Coordinates of C-alpha atoms in Angstrom, one line a residue:
M1 CA 0.0 0.0 0.0
S2 CA 1.0 3.6 -0.5
D3 CA 1.6 6.3 2.1
L4 CA -1.7 8.0 1.3
D5 CA -4.1 8.7 4.2
L6 CA -6.3 5.7 4.9
V7 CA -10.0 5.7 5.6
I8 CA -12.0 2.7 6.8
V9 CA -15.7 2.9 6.3
N10 CA -18.8 0.7 6.8
A11 CA -17.4 -0.5 10.1
K12 CA -18.6 -1.4 13.6
V13 CA -15.8 0.1 15.5
T14 CA -15.2 -0.7 19.2
T15 CA -12.8 2.1 20.2
L16 CA -12.5 1.3 23.9
D17 CA -12.6 5.1 24.4
R18 CA -15.3 5.7 27.1
Q19 CA -15.9 9.2 25.7
N20 CA -16.6 7.8 22.2
P21 CA -17.1 4.1 22.5
A22 CA -18.4 3.3 19.0
A23 CA -17.9 4.7 15.5
D24 CA -18.7 3.9 11.8
A25 CA -15.4 5.0 10.3
I26 CA -11.8 5.8 10.9
S27 CA -9.2 7.9 9.2
I28 CA -5.4 7.4 9.5
R29 CA -2.5 9.8 8.7
D30 CA 1.2 9.4 9.3
G31 CA 0.8 6.2 11.3
R32 CA -1.8 7.5 13.8
F33 CA -5.5 7.7 14.0
L34 CA -6.7 11.0 12.6
A35 CA -10.5 11.0 13.1
V36 CA -12.9 8.4 14.6
G37 CA -16.6 8.9 14.1
S38 CA -19.3 9.0 11.5
E39 CA -18.5 8.3 7.9
A40 CA -19.2 11.8 6.8
E41 CA -16.9 13.5 9.3
V42 CA -14.1 10.9 8.8
R43 CA -14.2 11.3 5.0
A44 CA -14.1 15.0 5.4
S45 CA -10.9 14.7 7.6
A46 CA -9.0 13.0 4.8
P47 CA -10.6 13.8 1.4
N48 CA -7.9 12.2 -0.7
A49 CA -7.5 9.0 1.3
Q50 CA -7.5 5.4 0.1
I51 CA -10.8 3.9 1.1
I52 CA -11.3 0.4 2.6
D53 CA -14.9 -0.8 2.9
V54 CA -15.0 -3.5 5.7
K55 CA -18.6 -4.4 5.0
A56 CA -20.1 -4.0 8.4
R57 CA -17.4 -6.0 10.2
R58 CA -16.3 -5.5 13.8
V59 CA -13.1 -3.4 14.1
I60 CA -11.1 -3.5 17.4
P61 CA -7.8 -2.0 18.5
G62 CA -4.8 -4.2 17.7
L63 CA -4.4 -6.9 20.3
I64 CA -1.4 -6.7 22.6
D65 CA 0.1 -9.9 24.2
S66 CA 1.8 -8.9 27.5
H67 CA 3.7 -12.2 27.8
T68 CA 5.0 -14.1 24.9
H69 CA 8.3 -15.4 23.5
I70 CA 8.1 -14.1 20.0
I71 CA 11.9 -13.6 19.5
R72 CA 12.7 -17.2 20.4
G73 CA 9.5 -18.4 18.7
G74 CA 10.4 -16.6 15.5
L75 CA 13.8 -18.2 15.2
N76 CA 12.2 -21.7 15.2
Y77 CA 8.7 -21.2 13.7
N78 CA 9.5 -22.5 10.3
M79 CA 10.9 -25.8 11.7
E80 CA 7.9 -26.6 13.9
L81 CA 4.8 -28.6 13.1
R82 CA 2.0 -26.9 15.1
W83 CA -0.7 -28.9 16.8
D84 CA -2.3 -25.7 18.2
G85 CA -6.1 -26.1 17.9
V86 CA -6.0 -29.5 16.1
P87 CA -9.2 -31.3 17.3
S88 CA -8.2 -34.9 17.2
L89 CA -5.1 -37.0 17.8
F90 CA -6.0 -38.9 14.6
E91 CA -5.6 -35.7 12.6
A92 CA -2.4 -34.7 14.5
M93 CA -0.8 -38.0 13.7
A94 CA -1.8 -37.7 10.0
M95 CA -0.1 -34.3 10.0
L96 CA 3.0 -35.8 11.7
K97 CA 3.3 -38.6 9.1
A98 CA 2.9 -36.2 6.2
Q99 CA 5.7 -34.0 7.7
V100 CA 7.9 -37.0 8.3
D101 CA 7.6 -37.9 4.7
R102 CA 8.7 -34.5 3.4
T103 CA 11.5 -33.8 5.9
P104 CA 15.0 -34.6 4.6
A105 CA 17.8 -36.1 6.7
P106 CA 19.3 -35.0 9.1
Q107 CA 16.4 -32.6 10.0
W108 CA 14.0 -33.3 12.8
V109 CA 10.2 -33.1 12.9
R110 CA 9.3 -31.0 16.0
V111 CA 6.0 -30.4 17.7
V112 CA 7.0 -27.9 20.4
G113 CA 4.1 -26.9 22.7
G114 CA 1.0 -24.9 22.1
F115 CA -1.3 -27.9 22.5
T116 CA -2.6 -30.2 25.2
E117 CA -3.9 -33.8 25.1
H118 CA -7.2 -32.5 26.5
Q119 CA -8.0 -30.7 23.2
F120 CA -8.0 -34.0 21.3
A121 CA -11.2 -36.0 20.9
E122 CA -9.3 -39.0 22.1
K123 CA -8.1 -37.2 25.3
R124 CA -4.6 -38.6 25.1
L125 CA -1.1 -38.1 23.7
P126 CA 0.3 -40.5 21.0
T127 CA 2.1 -43.5 22.3
L128 CA 5.8 -44.0 21.5
D129 CA 4.9 -47.0 19.4
E130 CA 2.5 -44.9 17.3
I131 CA 5.2 -42.3 16.8
N132 CA 7.9 -44.9 15.9
A133 CA 5.4 -46.5 13.4
V134 CA 5.0 -43.2 11.4
A135 CA 8.6 -42.2 11.8
P136 CA 11.0 -45.1 11.8
D137 CA 14.0 -43.1 10.6
T138 CA 13.3 -39.4 10.9
P139 CA 14.0 -37.9 14.4
V140 CA 10.7 -36.7 16.0
F141 CA 10.6 -34.5 19.1
I142 CA 7.1 -33.7 20.6
M143 CA 7.0 -31.5 23.7
H144 CA 3.7 -31.4 25.7
L145 CA 3.4 -28.2 27.8
Y146 CA 6.4 -28.1 30.2
D147 CA 5.8 -31.6 31.6
R148 CA 7.2 -34.1 29.0
A149 CA 8.7 -34.8 25.7
L150 CA 8.2 -37.8 23.4
L151 CA 11.2 -38.9 21.3
N152 CA 11.1 -41.6 18.8
A153 CA 14.0 -44.1 18.5
A154 CA 15.7 -42.1 15.7
A155 CA 15.7 -39.0 18.0
L156 CA 17.1 -41.0 20.9
R157 CA 19.9 -42.1 18.7
V158 CA 20.9 -38.6 17.5
V159 CA 20.7 -37.0 20.9
G160 CA 22.8 -39.9 22.3
Y161 CA 20.7 -40.9 25.3
T162 CA 21.6 -44.5 26.2
K163 CA 21.5 -46.9 29.2
S164 CA 24.4 -45.1 30.7
T165 CA 23.1 -41.5 30.4
A166 CA 22.4 -40.1 33.8
N167 CA 19.2 -38.2 34.7
P168 CA 19.9 -34.4 34.9
P169 CA 18.8 -32.6 38.1
G170 CA 15.0 -32.1 38.1
G171 CA 14.5 -34.3 35.0
E172 CA 14.0 -38.0 34.2
I173 CA 14.9 -40.1 31.2
V174 CA 12.2 -42.8 31.5
R175 CA 13.6 -46.3 31.0
D176 CA 12.3 -49.8 30.3
A177 CA 12.9 -52.9 32.4
S178 CA 16.4 -53.3 31.0
G179 CA 17.4 -49.7 31.8
N180 CA 17.2 -48.4 28.2
P181 CA 15.6 -45.0 27.5
T182 CA 12.0 -45.4 26.1
G183 CA 11.8 -42.0 24.5
L184 CA 9.8 -40.3 27.3
L185 CA 11.4 -37.4 29.1
L186 CA 9.8 -35.9 32.2
A187 CA 10.3 -32.5 33.9
Q188 CA 10.3 -33.4 37.6
P189 CA 9.6 -30.5 37.8
N190 CA 12.5 -28.7 36.0
A191 CA 11.9 -28.3 32.3
T192 CA 15.6 -28.0 31.5
I193 CA 15.8 -31.6 30.3
L194 CA 13.2 -30.6 27.6
Y195 CA 15.0 -27.4 26.6
S196 CA 18.5 -29.0 26.5
T197 CA 17.3 -32.0 24.4
L198 CA 15.5 -29.7 21.9
A199 CA 18.7 -27.6 21.7
K200 CA 20.5 -30.7 20.3
G201 CA 18.6 -30.4 17.0
P202 CA 19.7 -28.6 13.9
A203 CA 19.2 -24.8 13.9
L204 CA 18.1 -22.8 10.9
P205 CA 20.8 -20.7 9.3
P206 CA 20.5 -16.9 9.8
E207 CA 18.8 -16.1 6.5
Y208 CA 16.2 -18.8 7.2
Q209 CA 15.7 -17.4 10.8
V210 CA 14.9 -14.0 9.2
N211 CA 12.3 -15.6 7.0
S212 CA 11.0 -17.7 9.9
T213 CA 10.5 -14.7 12.1
R214 CA 8.7 -12.8 9.4
H215 CA 6.3 -15.7 8.9
F216 CA 5.7 -16.0 12.6
M217 CA 5.0 -12.3 12.9
R218 CA 2.6 -12.5 10.0
E219 CA 0.9 -15.5 11.6
I220 CA 0.1 -13.6 14.8
N221 CA -1.0 -10.6 12.6
S222 CA -3.5 -13.0 11.1
L223 CA -5.0 -13.3 14.6
G224 CA -5.2 -9.6 15.2
V225 CA -2.1 -9.1 17.3
T226 CA -0.1 -5.9 16.6
S227 CA 2.1 -5.7 19.8
V228 CA 3.8 -8.0 22.2
V229 CA 6.0 -7.9 25.3
D230 CA 8.7 -10.5 24.9
A231 CA 9.5 -12.2 28.2
G232 CA 12.9 -13.5 27.2
G233 CA 13.6 -17.1 27.8
G234 CA 16.1 -19.9 28.4
F235 CA 18.8 -20.1 25.7
Q236 CA 18.0 -16.5 24.6
N237 CA 20.9 -14.4 25.7
Y238 CA 21.4 -10.7 25.1
P239 CA 22.7 -9.4 22.7
D240 CA 23.7 -12.5 20.8
D241 CA 20.3 -14.0 20.2
Y242 CA 18.7 -10.7 19.3
Q243 CA 20.6 -10.2 16.1
I244 CA 17.8 -11.5 13.8
I245 CA 15.1 -9.4 15.3
E246 CA 17.4 -6.3 15.3
K247 CA 18.1 -6.9 11.6
L248 CA 14.4 -7.1 10.9
H249 CA 13.9 -3.8 12.8
A250 CA 16.8 -2.1 11.0
D251 CA 15.4 -3.3 7.6
G252 CA 11.9 -2.1 8.4
Q253 CA 10.4 -5.6 8.2
M254 CA 8.7 -5.7 11.6
T255 CA 5.0 -6.3 11.5
V256 CA 4.6 -6.6 15.2
R257 CA 5.7 -4.0 17.8
I258 CA 8.0 -5.7 20.4
S259 CA 9.0 -4.6 23.8
Y260 CA 11.6 -7.0 25.2
N261 CA 12.6 -8.0 28.7
L262 CA 16.1 -9.5 29.5
F263 CA 16.1 -13.0 31.1
T264 CA 19.1 -14.1 33.1
Q265 CA 20.8 -17.2 31.7
K266 CA 23.0 -18.9 34.3
P267 CA 22.3 -19.8 38.0
K268 CA 24.5 -17.9 40.4
E269 CA 25.5 -15.4 37.7
E270 CA 22.3 -13.4 37.7
L271 CA 23.6 -10.3 39.4
A272 CA 26.5 -10.2 37.0
D273 CA 24.1 -10.4 34.0
F274 CA 22.0 -7.5 35.2
S275 CA 25.0 -5.4 36.3
S276 CA 26.3 -5.7 32.8
W277 CA 23.0 -5.1 31.1
V278 CA 22.1 -1.9 33.0
K279 CA 25.3 -0.4 31.4
Q280 CA 24.3 -1.5 27.9
V281 CA 20.7 -0.6 27.6
S282 CA 18.0 1.5 29.3
P283 CA 14.2 0.8 29.6
G284 CA 12.4 2.5 26.8
Q285 CA 15.5 2.6 24.6
G286 CA 14.4 2.1 21.0
D287 CA 11.3 3.2 19.2
D288 CA 7.6 2.4 19.0
T289 CA 8.4 -0.7 17.0
Y290 CA 11.2 -2.2 19.0
R291 CA 12.1 -1.1 22.5
H292 CA 13.7 -2.4 25.7
N293 CA 11.3 -3.1 28.6
G294 CA 13.3 -4.1 31.7
A295 CA 14.3 -7.3 33.4
G296 CA 12.7 -10.8 33.7
E297 CA 10.8 -13.0 33.6
M298 CA 13.7 -14.8 35.2
L299 CA 15.5 -12.7 37.8
V300 CA 17.2 -15.4 39.8
Y301 CA 16.9 -19.1 39.3
S302 CA 16.3 -19.8 43.0
A303 CA 13.0 -17.8 42.8
A304 CA 11.6 -19.7 39.8
D305 CA 8.8 -22.1 40.6
F306 CA 7.4 -24.4 38.0
E307 CA 3.9 -24.5 36.6
D308 CA 3.5 -28.2 35.9
F309 CA 0.4 -29.0 37.9
R310 CA 1.0 -32.8 37.4
V311 CA 3.7 -32.6 40.1
E312 CA 3.7 -31.2 43.7
R313 CA 4.3 -27.5 44.2
P314 CA 8.1 -27.0 44.5
D315 CA 9.4 -25.2 47.6
M316 CA 11.9 -22.4 46.8
P317 CA 15.3 -22.9 48.4
P318 CA 16.4 -21.0 51.6
N319 CA 18.7 -18.8 49.6
M320 CA 15.9 -17.4 47.4
E321 CA 15.7 -14.1 49.3
S322 CA 19.4 -13.6 49.6
D323 CA 19.8 -14.2 45.8
L324 CA 16.8 -12.0 44.8
E325 CA 17.4 -9.0 47.0
P326 CA 20.7 -7.7 45.4
V327 CA 19.2 -8.1 41.9
V328 CA 15.9 -6.3 42.8
R329 CA 17.9 -3.6 44.6
L330 CA 20.1 -3.1 41.5
L331 CA 17.1 -2.8 39.2
A332 CA 15.2 -0.4 41.6
E333 CA 18.3 1.8 41.8
N334 CA 18.5 1.9 38.0
R335 CA 14.7 2.4 37.7
W336 CA 14.4 -0.8 35.6
P337 CA 11.0 -2.3 35.5
W338 CA 11.0 -6.0 36.1
R339 CA 8.7 -9.0 35.8
L340 CA 8.9 -12.2 37.9
H341 CA 7.6 -15.6 37.0
A342 CA 5.6 -16.9 40.0
T343 CA 2.9 -19.5 39.7
Y344 CA 2.2 -20.1 43.4
D345 CA 1.2 -17.8 46.3
E346 CA 4.0 -19.2 48.5
T347 CA 6.6 -18.0 46.0
I348 CA 4.9 -14.6 45.6
D349 CA 4.8 -14.2 49.4
R350 CA 8.5 -14.6 49.8
A351 CA 9.3 -12.4 46.8
L352 CA 7.1 -9.6 48.3
D353 CA 9.1 -9.8 51.5
V354 CA 12.1 -8.9 49.4
F355 CA 10.3 -6.2 47.4
E356 CA 9.0 -4.6 50.6
K357 CA 12.5 -4.6 52.1
V358 CA 14.0 -2.9 49.1
N359 CA 11.1 -0.4 48.9
R360 CA 12.0 0.9 52.4
D361 CA 15.4 2.0 51.0
V362 CA 14.6 2.6 47.3
P363 CA 10.9 3.4 46.7
L364 CA 9.4 1.3 44.0
E365 CA 6.7 3.9 43.1
G366 CA 6.7 4.6 39.4
I367 CA 8.5 1.4 38.4
N368 CA 6.0 -0.7 36.5
W369 CA 7.1 -4.0 38.0
F370 CA 4.9 -7.0 38.0
F371 CA 4.3 -10.7 38.6
D372 CA 3.6 -13.2 35.8
H373 CA 1.1 -16.0 36.2
A374 CA 0.0 -15.9 39.9
E375 CA -2.5 -18.7 39.5
T376 CA -2.9 -19.4 43.3
I377 CA -2.3 -15.9 44.7
S378 CA -4.0 -15.0 47.9
D379 CA -6.1 -11.9 48.7
R380 CA -3.5 -10.8 51.1
N381 CA -0.7 -10.8 48.5
I382 CA -2.9 -9.1 45.9
D383 CA -3.3 -6.2 48.4
R384 CA 0.5 -6.2 49.1
I385 CA 1.1 -5.8 45.4
A386 CA -1.4 -3.0 45.2
A387 CA 0.3 -1.2 48.1
L388 CA 3.7 -1.4 46.3
G389 CA 2.3 -0.2 43.0
G390 CA 2.9 -3.5 41.2
G391 CA 0.9 -5.3 38.6
I392 CA 0.0 -8.8 37.5
A393 CA 0.1 -10.3 34.0
V394 CA -2.1 -13.3 33.7
Q395 CA -1.9 -16.0 31.0
H396 CA -4.3 -18.7 29.8
R397 CA -2.2 -21.6 31.0
M398 CA -5.2 -22.9 33.0
A399 CA -7.0 -23.3 29.6
F400 CA -4.3 -25.9 28.9
Q401 CA -3.7 -27.3 32.4
G402 CA -7.0 -26.8 34.2
E403 CA -7.7 -30.5 34.2
Y404 CA -4.4 -31.3 35.9
F405 CA -5.0 -28.6 38.5
V406 CA -8.4 -29.9 39.4
E407 CA -7.1 -33.5 39.6
R408 CA -4.4 -32.4 42.1
Y409 CA -6.1 -29.6 44.1
G410 CA -9.8 -30.0 43.5
A411 CA -12.5 -28.0 41.6
K412 CA -13.1 -25.6 44.5
A413 CA -9.4 -24.5 44.5
A414 CA -9.5 -24.1 40.8
E415 CA -12.3 -21.5 40.9
R416 CA -9.8 -18.7 41.5
T417 CA -6.9 -19.6 39.3
P418 CA -6.1 -16.8 39.0
P419 CA -8.6 -14.5 40.8
I420 CA -8.7 -11.8 38.1
R421 CA -11.8 -10.0 39.3
R422 CA -10.3 -9.7 42.8
M423 CA -7.1 -8.3 41.4
M424 CA -9.0 -5.7 39.5
E425 CA -11.1 -4.8 42.5
A426 CA -7.9 -4.2 44.5
G427 CA -6.8 -1.6 41.9
V428 CA -3.9 -3.7 40.6
P429 CA -3.0 -3.2 36.9
V430 CA -4.0 -6.5 35.2
G431 CA -3.1 -7.5 31.7
A432 CA -3.6 -10.7 29.6
G433 CA -1.2 -12.8 27.4
T434 CA -0.4 -16.2 26.3
D435 CA 3.0 -17.3 27.4
A436 CA 3.4 -18.8 23.9
T437 CA 4.8 -20.7 22.2
R438 CA 5.6 -23.7 24.3
V439 CA 3.4 -23.8 27.4
A440 CA 0.3 -22.5 25.5
S441 CA -0.8 -21.4 22.1
Y442 CA -0.1 -17.9 20.7
N443 CA -3.7 -17.6 19.6
P444 CA -5.2 -14.6 21.6
W445 CA -8.7 -15.9 21.0
V446 CA -8.0 -19.0 23.1
S447 CA -7.2 -16.6 25.9
L448 CA -10.2 -14.4 25.3
S449 CA -12.5 -17.4 25.1
W450 CA -11.1 -18.7 28.5
L451 CA -11.5 -15.2 30.1
V452 CA -15.2 -15.1 29.0
T453 CA -16.3 -18.7 29.3
S454 CA -13.9 -20.1 31.9
R455 CA -13.6 -23.2 29.9
T456 CA -10.4 -25.1 29.1
V457 CA -9.6 -26.1 25.6
G458 CA -10.7 -29.6 26.7
G459 CA -14.2 -28.2 27.6
L460 CA -13.9 -28.2 31.4
T461 CA -15.6 -25.3 33.1
L462 CA -13.3 -23.9 35.8
Y463 CA -14.9 -20.7 37.3
P464 CA -18.3 -19.7 38.7
Q465 CA -20.2 -17.0 36.7
H466 CA -19.3 -14.2 39.0
A467 CA -15.5 -14.8 38.4
R468 CA -15.8 -14.6 34.6
L469 CA -15.3 -11.5 32.6
D470 CA -17.7 -9.8 30.2
R471 CA -16.4 -9.5 26.6
E472 CA -15.5 -5.9 26.8
T473 CA -13.5 -6.3 30.0
A474 CA -11.7 -9.2 28.5
L475 CA -10.9 -7.2 25.4
R476 CA -9.6 -4.3 27.5
L477 CA -7.1 -6.7 29.2
W478 CA -5.8 -7.6 25.7
T479 CA -5.5 -3.9 24.6
E480 CA -5.4 -0.8 26.7
A481 CA -4.7 -2.5 30.0
N482 CA -1.6 -4.2 28.5
T483 CA 0.1 -0.9 27.7
W484 CA 0.9 -0.5 31.5
F485 CA 3.2 -3.5 31.2
S486 CA 5.3 -1.8 28.6
N487 CA 5.0 1.8 29.9
E488 CA 3.1 2.9 26.8
Q489 CA -0.2 4.1 28.4
G490 CA -2.1 6.5 26.1
K491 CA 0.1 5.6 23.1
K492 CA -1.8 2.6 21.8
G493 CA -4.5 0.1 22.8
Q494 CA -7.5 2.2 21.9
I495 CA -8.9 3.7 18.7
I496 CA -8.5 7.4 19.6
A497 CA -7.3 10.3 17.5
G498 CA -3.5 10.6 18.1
Q499 CA -2.8 7.0 19.2
L500 CA -0.8 4.6 17.0
A501 CA -3.0 3.3 14.2
D502 CA -3.0 -0.4 15.1
L503 CA -6.3 -2.3 14.5
A504 CA -7.9 -5.5 13.5
V505 CA -10.9 -6.1 11.3
L506 CA -12.5 -9.4 12.6
S507 CA -13.8 -12.4 10.6
D508 CA -16.9 -12.3 12.8
D509 CA -18.4 -10.1 15.5
Y510 CA -16.6 -10.8 18.8
F511 CA -19.5 -9.2 20.7
S512 CA -22.3 -11.3 19.1
V513 CA -20.9 -14.6 18.1
A514 CA -21.7 -17.6 20.3
E515 CA -19.3 -18.1 23.1
S516 CA -18.1 -21.3 21.5
D517 CA -17.1 -19.4 18.4
I518 CA -14.9 -16.8 20.1
V519 CA -11.9 -19.2 19.8
H520 CA -12.4 -19.4 16.0
L521 CA -12.1 -15.6 15.4
R522 CA -9.4 -14.3 13.1
S523 CA -8.5 -11.0 11.5
V524 CA -9.3 -10.3 7.9
I525 CA -7.3 -7.0 7.9
T526 CA -4.6 -6.1 10.4
I527 CA -3.1 -2.6 10.4
L528 CA 0.1 -1.6 12.1
G529 CA 0.9 2.1 12.2
G530 CA -1.5 2.8 9.3
K531 CA -0.1 0.1 7.0
V532 CA -1.9 -3.2 6.2
V533 CA 0.3 -6.0 7.4
H534 CA -2.2 -8.8 6.9
G535 CA -5.1 -9.4 4.6
E536 CA -7.3 -12.4 4.0
N537 CA -9.8 -13.4 1.3
E538 CA -10.9 -10.2 -0.7
Y539 CA -8.4 -8.1 1.3
E540 CA -5.4 -10.4 0.7
T541 CA -3.9 -8.0 -1.9
L542 CA -3.8 -5.1 0.5
A543 CA -0.9 -6.6 2.4
P544 CA 2.6 -7.0 1.1
S545 CA 3.4 -10.6 0.0
L546 CA 5.9 -12.7 2.0
P547 CA 8.7 -14.7 0.5
A548 CA 8.0 -18.5 0.6
P549 CA 8.8 -20.2 3.9
M550 CA 12.4 -21.4 4.1
P551 CA 13.4 -24.2 3.9
D552 CA 11.0 -25.5 1.3
W553 CA 10.1 -28.6 3.5
S554 CA 8.9 -26.3 6.3
P555 CA 5.6 -27.3 7.9
V556 CA 4.6 -23.7 7.5
A557 CA 4.5 -24.2 3.7
T558 CA 1.8 -26.8 3.9
V559 CA -0.2 -26.6 7.1
G560 CA 0.7 -23.1 8.4
G561 CA 0.4 -22.4 12.1
Y562 CA -2.7 -22.4 14.2
H563 CA -5.2 -25.0 12.9
K564 CA -7.5 -23.1 10.5
S565 CA -10.6 -25.3 10.5
R566 CA -13.0 -22.4 9.7
E567 CA -10.7 -21.0 7.1
A568 CA -10.3 -24.4 5.5
R569 CA -14.1 -24.8 5.4
A570 CA -14.6 -21.5 3.7
K571 CA -12.0 -22.1 1.0
L572 CA -13.0 -25.7 0.4
M573 CA -16.7 -24.9 0.0
Q574 CA -15.7 -23.4 -3.4
F575 CA -14.6 -26.8 -4.6
C576 CA -16.7 -29.2 -2.6
G577 CA -20.1 -30.3 -3.8
C578 CA -21.4 -31.3 -0.3
A579 CA -23.3 -28.9 2.0
N580 CA -22.1 -30.5 5.2
N581 CA -21.0 -28.1 7.9
C582 CA -18.8 -30.4 10.0
G583 CA -17.6 -28.9 13.3
V584 CA -14.5 -31.2 13.4
H585 CA -13.2 -31.2 9.9
G586 CA -15.0 -28.4 8.0
H587 CA -14.7 -29.7 4.5
D588 CA -11.5 -31.6 5.1
H589 CA -13.3 -34.8 5.3
A590 CA -12.3 -37.7 7.6
A591 CA -11.9 -40.1 4.7
A592 CA -9.4 -37.7 3.1
L593 CA -7.0 -37.9 5.9
G594 CA -5.3 -40.9 4.4
A595 CA -5.7 -43.3 7.3
N596 CA -8.5 -45.3 8.9
A597 CA -10.1 -44.2 12.1
P598 CA -8.8 -46.2 15.1
T599 CA -12.0 -48.1 15.5
S600 CA -14.0 -50.7 13.5
D601 CA -16.9 -48.3 13.4
A602 CA -15.8 -45.0 11.8
R603 CA -19.3 -43.5 12.0
T604 CA -19.5 -44.0 15.8
F605 CA -15.9 -42.8 16.3
W606 CA -16.2 -39.5 14.4
G607 CA -19.8 -39.0 15.2
S608 CA -19.2 -39.1 19.0
F609 CA -17.5 -35.7 18.8
G610 CA -19.6 -33.9 16.3
C611 CA -18.4 -35.0 12.9
G612 CA -20.9 -35.6 10.2
C613 CA -18.5 -36.2 7.4
W614 CA -17.2 -39.7 8.5
A615 CA -18.4 -41.4 5.3
V616 CA -17.5 -38.8 2.8

């Protein structure tokens, strides 16, 4: 598109501006909203603009993910087969076999998070025998949440795990009766065994990582996301592992605004990391597209609890406070915001002891520090955070792990995991995000569905009605509320004249679709700073085209990212003679998957979870 003014007409605009909550049209000039109101006044504000008619679709501010791992995720996206949103294990395994068949040696097939066994109709993971049957020679690595990984025999050979390989601290290499590794790796509860094993696989060369990151950014653009806060990550050191994203920024190829936090990399060297980094970079350094955001989510390793609800809550070691205090003191003295991963109230309680102690010497007021996750936080600790001026960023991990939490702690305890309404009532800034790409999917609509319905991706209802959020409140947590977590309040997150012109035109109306359809929403037009960065269907030509995914065997080239059942249905309807509207396959019929259903009665198998295309 050109640099002309842009006008969007025939729209149902949700501005999230309480003074002007709804509009019919929007004009954009120089990357910012110019006018928001009636079509007549908007057209008058930009008489020579390019016009886009969105045909009465819902328009919302661009979504902001306050906790994701886009920098790491982008480096690997083109190598990963995504099972995010795939409704059955049968289909997931068909996808796996097809990818095995097209992946050349010595490359691996990797399914790295973003899904849970509970989303599958079969309510289980594949067995090692099933994986070995479809992949006898190609290494396969499948990571489920942060609790386990499944490796086929070929992968075990290339990573070198044998009878004599010792278990790492906090991890288990599961063995058979003879002591040989089976291919199952367990985080008990430390996920390092999963990370370190995955790191043994081939990496993409730099030019492919550039391509991969561009495709990942475009993928989340397709879901309406225009900004993220990157929470760092293991094996993501600064500045070495930021070269690709910084090249994309320098070349003007960013289609997502990124604020990044710095994540310490080595136990016992945390203070040295941050002492070095405070001399290299300052919070806010950068521009509106790429900027530094402070420290975390790992500040010190002794303060990091783990979120695998299949295992008992870990107690933090006695040295947690003595490790954490000098780091927090350094950050406070340098006015660095920080974020701290903390799943359990017990961890939060001890961290707050440290924060309160530092606050007596170095006031924390005005530093936008916050906890991430906080699933089991108590009312007392919510109020302590409020008193110190901190915030809480919540993610939809319970949508993926709710069943495990209920199994361990009971349905009553799960009713406030996390207690979002109580946080908001206490005046604590609260924002929403995904924690993608490993522990949960990057799809914001999974989070919005969970916030509104309280249901997991497996269909389990977690929260009573009074604890759920209405649709507007949930949307605010994904837009204007998240700007607090990157110190950008008033700059974006609403459709208001003067703010950055980031928006999404939705595939269906978020405010009127059935609750069960929220998760299926997408963006048909995504605009970043007044430029179209994603277009679908009749709007596809508005966005710049991307180069083909690299390498050519990439799963992205064939199945893309998040499972697009609704999109597939719409496209296939053009070519398919049947009128069936199957909730499981769309028009990708069961019989076309290239394998038999794992039952003698295909009609009963597929029909039991809503499929009417079993015989097609």
